[in-house]
Tab-separated table of C-alpha atoms in Angstrom:
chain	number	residue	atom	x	y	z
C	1	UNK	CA	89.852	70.452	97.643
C	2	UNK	CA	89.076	70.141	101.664
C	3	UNK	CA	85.289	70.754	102.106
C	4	UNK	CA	83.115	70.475	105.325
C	5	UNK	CA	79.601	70.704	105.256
C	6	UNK	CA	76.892	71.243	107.976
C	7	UNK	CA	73.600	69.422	107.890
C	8	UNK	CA	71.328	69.330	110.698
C	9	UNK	CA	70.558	73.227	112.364
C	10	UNK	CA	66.851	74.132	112.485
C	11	UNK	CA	64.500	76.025	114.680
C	12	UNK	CA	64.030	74.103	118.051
C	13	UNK	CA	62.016	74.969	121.194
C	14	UNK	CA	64.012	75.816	124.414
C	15	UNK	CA	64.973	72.256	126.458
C	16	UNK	CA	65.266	70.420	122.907
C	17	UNK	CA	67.838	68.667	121.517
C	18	UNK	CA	69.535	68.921	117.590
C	19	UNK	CA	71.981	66.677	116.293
C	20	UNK	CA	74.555	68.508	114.180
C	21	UNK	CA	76.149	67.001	111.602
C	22	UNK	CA	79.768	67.608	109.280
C	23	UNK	CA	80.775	65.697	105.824
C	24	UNK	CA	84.370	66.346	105.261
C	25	UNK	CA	85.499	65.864	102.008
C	26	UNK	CA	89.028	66.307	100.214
C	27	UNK	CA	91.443	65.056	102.750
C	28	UNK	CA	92.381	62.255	104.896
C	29	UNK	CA	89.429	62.983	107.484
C	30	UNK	CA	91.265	60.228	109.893
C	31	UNK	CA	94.545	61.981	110.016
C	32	UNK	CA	92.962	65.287	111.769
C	33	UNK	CA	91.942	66.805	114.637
C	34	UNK	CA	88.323	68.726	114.489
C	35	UNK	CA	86.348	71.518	116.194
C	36	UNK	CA	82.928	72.975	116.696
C	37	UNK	CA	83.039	76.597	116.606
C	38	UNK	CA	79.794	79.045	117.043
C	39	UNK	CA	78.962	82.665	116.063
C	40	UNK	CA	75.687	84.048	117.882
C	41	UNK	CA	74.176	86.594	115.358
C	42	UNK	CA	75.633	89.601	115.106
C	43	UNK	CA	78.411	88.429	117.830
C	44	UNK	CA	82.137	87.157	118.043
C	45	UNK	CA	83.418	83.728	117.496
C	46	UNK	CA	83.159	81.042	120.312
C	47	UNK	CA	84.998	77.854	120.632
C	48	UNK	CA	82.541	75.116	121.403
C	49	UNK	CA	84.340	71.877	121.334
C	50	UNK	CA	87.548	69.853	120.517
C	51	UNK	CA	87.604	66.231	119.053
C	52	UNK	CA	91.037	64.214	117.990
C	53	UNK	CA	91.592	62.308	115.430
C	54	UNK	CA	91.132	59.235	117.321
C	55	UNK	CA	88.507	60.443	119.596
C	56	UNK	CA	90.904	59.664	122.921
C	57	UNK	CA	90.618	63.601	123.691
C	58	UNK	CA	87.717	65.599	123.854
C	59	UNK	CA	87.093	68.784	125.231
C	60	UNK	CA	84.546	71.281	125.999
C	61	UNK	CA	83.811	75.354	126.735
C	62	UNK	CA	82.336	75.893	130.007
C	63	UNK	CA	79.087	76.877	128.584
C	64	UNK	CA	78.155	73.903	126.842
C	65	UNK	CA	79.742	71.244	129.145
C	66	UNK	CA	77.344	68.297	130.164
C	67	UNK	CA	74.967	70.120	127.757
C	68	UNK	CA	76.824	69.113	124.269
C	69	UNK	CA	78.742	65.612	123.104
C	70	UNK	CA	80.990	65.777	120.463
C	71	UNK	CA	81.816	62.579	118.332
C	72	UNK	CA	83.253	61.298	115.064
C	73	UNK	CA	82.784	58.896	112.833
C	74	UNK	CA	86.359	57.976	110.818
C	75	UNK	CA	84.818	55.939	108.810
C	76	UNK	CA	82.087	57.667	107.218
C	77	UNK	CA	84.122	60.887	107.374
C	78	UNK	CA	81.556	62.613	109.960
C	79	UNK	CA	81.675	64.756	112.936
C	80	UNK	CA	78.931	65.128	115.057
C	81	UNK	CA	77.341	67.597	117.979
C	82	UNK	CA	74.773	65.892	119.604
C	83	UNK	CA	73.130	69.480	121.441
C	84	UNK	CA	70.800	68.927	124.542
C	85	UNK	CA	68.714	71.016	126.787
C	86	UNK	CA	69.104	73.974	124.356
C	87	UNK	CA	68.276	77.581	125.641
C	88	UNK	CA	68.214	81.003	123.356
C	89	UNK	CA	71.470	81.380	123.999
C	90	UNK	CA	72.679	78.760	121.540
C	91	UNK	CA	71.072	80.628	118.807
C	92	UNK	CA	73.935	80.738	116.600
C	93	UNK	CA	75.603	79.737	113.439
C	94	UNK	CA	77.786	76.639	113.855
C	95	UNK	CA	81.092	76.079	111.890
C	96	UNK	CA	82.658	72.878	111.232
C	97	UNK	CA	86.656	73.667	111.795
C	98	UNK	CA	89.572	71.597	110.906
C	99	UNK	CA	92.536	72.063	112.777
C	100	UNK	CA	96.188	71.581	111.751
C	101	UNK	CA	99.417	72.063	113.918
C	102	UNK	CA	102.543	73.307	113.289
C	103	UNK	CA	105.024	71.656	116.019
C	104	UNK	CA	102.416	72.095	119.403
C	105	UNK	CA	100.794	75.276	118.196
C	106	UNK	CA	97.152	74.653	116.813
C	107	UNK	CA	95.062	76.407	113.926
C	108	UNK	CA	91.761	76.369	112.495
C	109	UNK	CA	92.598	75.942	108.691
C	110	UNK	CA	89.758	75.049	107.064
C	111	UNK	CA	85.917	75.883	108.032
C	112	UNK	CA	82.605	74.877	106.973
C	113	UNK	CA	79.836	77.128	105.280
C	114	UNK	CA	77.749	76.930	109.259
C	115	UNK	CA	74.865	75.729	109.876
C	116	UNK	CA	72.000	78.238	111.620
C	117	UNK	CA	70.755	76.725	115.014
C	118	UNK	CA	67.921	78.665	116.070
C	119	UNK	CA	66.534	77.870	119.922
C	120	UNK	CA	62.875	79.713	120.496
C	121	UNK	CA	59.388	78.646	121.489
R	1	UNK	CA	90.430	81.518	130.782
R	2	UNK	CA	92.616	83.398	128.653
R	3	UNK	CA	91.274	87.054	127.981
R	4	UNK	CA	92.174	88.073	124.344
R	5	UNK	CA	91.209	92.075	124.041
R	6	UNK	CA	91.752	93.542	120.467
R	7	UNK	CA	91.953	97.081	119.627
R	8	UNK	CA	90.653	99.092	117.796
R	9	UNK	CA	87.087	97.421	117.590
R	10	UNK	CA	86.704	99.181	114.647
R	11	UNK	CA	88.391	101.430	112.454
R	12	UNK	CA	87.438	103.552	108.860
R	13	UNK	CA	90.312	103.436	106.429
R	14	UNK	CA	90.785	103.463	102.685
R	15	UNK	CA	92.042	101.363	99.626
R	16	UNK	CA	95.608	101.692	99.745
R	17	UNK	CA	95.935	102.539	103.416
R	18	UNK	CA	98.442	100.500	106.136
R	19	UNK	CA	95.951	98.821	109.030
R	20	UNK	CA	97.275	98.136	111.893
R	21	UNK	CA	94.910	96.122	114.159
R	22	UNK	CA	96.583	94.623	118.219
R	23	UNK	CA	95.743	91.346	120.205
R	24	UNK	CA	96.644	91.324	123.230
R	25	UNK	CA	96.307	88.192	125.636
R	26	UNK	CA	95.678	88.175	129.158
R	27	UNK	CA	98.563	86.000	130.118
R	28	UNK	CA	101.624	84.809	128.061
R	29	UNK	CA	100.578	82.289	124.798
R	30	UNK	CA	103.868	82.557	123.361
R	31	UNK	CA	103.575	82.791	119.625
R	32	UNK	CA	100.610	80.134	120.085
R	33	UNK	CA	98.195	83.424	118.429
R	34	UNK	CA	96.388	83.108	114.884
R	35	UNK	CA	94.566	85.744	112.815
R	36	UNK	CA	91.217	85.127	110.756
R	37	UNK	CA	89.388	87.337	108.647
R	38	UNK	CA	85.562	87.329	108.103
R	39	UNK	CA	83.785	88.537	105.086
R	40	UNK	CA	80.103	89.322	105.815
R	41	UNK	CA	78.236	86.510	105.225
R	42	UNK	CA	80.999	84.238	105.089
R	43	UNK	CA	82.525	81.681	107.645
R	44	UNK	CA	86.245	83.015	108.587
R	45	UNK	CA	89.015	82.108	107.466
R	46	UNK	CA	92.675	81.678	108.395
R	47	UNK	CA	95.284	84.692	107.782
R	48	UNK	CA	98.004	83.810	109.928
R	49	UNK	CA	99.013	80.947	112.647
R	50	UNK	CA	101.556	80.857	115.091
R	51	UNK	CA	101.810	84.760	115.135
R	52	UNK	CA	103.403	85.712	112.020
R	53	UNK	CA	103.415	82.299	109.988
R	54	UNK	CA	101.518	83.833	106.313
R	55	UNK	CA	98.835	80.864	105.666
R	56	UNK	CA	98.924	79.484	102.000
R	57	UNK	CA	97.211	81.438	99.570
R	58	UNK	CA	96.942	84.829	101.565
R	59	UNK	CA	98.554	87.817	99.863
R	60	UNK	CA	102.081	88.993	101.167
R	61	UNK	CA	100.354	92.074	102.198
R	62	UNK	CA	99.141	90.500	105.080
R	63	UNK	CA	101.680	90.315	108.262
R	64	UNK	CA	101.419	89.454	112.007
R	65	UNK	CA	104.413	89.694	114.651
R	66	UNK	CA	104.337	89.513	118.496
R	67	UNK	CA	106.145	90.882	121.215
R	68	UNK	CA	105.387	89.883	124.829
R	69	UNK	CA	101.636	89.283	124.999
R	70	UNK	CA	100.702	92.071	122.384
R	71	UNK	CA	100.296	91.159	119.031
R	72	UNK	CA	99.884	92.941	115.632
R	73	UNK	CA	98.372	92.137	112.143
R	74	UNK	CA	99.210	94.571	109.818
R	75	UNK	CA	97.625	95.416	106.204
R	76	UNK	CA	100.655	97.157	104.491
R	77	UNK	CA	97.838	98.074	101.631
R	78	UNK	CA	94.328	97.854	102.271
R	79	UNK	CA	92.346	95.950	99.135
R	80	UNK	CA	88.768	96.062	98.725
R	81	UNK	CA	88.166	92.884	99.327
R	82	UNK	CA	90.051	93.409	102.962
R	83	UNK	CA	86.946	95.377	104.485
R	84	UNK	CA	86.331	92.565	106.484
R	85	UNK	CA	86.371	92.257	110.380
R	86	UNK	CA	89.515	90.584	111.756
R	87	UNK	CA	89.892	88.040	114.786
R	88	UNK	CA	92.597	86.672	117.065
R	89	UNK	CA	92.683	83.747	118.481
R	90	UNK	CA	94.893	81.897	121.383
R	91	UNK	CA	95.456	78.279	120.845
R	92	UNK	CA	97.594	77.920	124.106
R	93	UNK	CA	95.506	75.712	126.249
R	94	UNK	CA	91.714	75.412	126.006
R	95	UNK	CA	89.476	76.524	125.855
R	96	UNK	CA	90.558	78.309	122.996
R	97	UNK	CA	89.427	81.806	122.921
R	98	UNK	CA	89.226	84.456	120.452
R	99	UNK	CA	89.215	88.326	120.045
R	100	UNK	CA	86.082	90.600	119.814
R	101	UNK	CA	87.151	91.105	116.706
R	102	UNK	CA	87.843	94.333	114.783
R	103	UNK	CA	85.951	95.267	111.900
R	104	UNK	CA	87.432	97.417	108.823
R	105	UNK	CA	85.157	99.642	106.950
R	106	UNK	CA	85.544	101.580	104.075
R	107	UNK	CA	86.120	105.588	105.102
């Protein structure tokens, strides 16, 4: 059974940094692309950050860029978001998302429980 | 970045019902379009990718299809456990965006 779980989301004061973590669990973590997604409460879905399997691609939204690193650890089965000057407008939940492809067109298959990052003095 | 505007944002139906709920992107994706429902409380998960390809493990009474930039996810019979809200999402080219979202509620 493919599980991801979040560790790491917390209340934080506005210019601090949080370190989220992802176990995957249930497939071969190596094998598979991975994604940071984040809900603010109450609001839609936003796309936060891409990751490959290898780690030779990475990519970021707009509103996180230079802000946020994404990494991965294959051999521990981790992904990471290491989350820097925060402001209140990272308050959100933060989902763990595999992604699978079918020929060149990309899905979010599987997704972790979230993890609740809360940004406020 | 591509705009992905769904309609209607939300709707009142009942058990038994056909929902019809549109996506439409800002520029052409193709078929590059997926569907995810949300339970309250829950973290989403994945209806249909690549416009009308039925994930594994989702009832046949979920459908998607696509014409031009417009696409549609259709209940044909609305379950209770479908009042949910419901979001596209374009995996053309990053950054990957996704729908408002559309929420069914029970009339």
């Amino acid at each position: 059974e493919v599980q991801l779980v979040e560790s790491g989301g917390g209340l934080v004061q506005p210019g601090g940094s949080l370190r989220l973590s992802c176990a995957a669990s249930g497939f071969t973590f190596s094998k598979y692309s991975m994604n940071w997604v984040r809900q603010a409460p109450g609001k839609g879905l936003e796309w936060v950050s891409y990751i490959s399997s290898d780690s030779t691609n990475i990519h970021y939204a707009d509103s996180v860029k230079g802000r946020f690193t994404i990494s991965r650890d294959n051999a521990k089965n981790s992904l990471y978001l290491q989350m820097n000057s925060l402001s209140d407008e990272d308050t959100a939940i933060y989902y763990c998302v595999r992604i699978s492809y079918n020929y060149v067109l990309y899905y979010f298959d599987f997704w972790g429980q979230g993890t609740l990052v809360t940004v406020s003095s | 970045d591509i705009q992905m505007t769904q309609s209607p944002s939300s709707l009142s139906a009942s058990v038994g019902d056909r929902v019809t709920i549109t996506c439409r992107a800002s520029q052409s994706i193709s078929n590059s379009l997926n569907w995810y429902q949300q339970r309250p409380g829950k973290a989403p998960k994945l209806l249909i990718y690549a416009a009308s390809n039925l994930q594994s493990g989702v009832p046949s009474r979920f459908s998607g299809s696509a014409s031009g930039t417009d696409f549609t996810l259709i209940i044909s019979s609305l379950q209770p456990e479908d009042f949910a809200t419901y979001y596209c999402q374009q995996s053309y080219n990053t950054p990957w965006t996704f729908g408002q979202g559309a929420k069914v509620e029970i009339k």
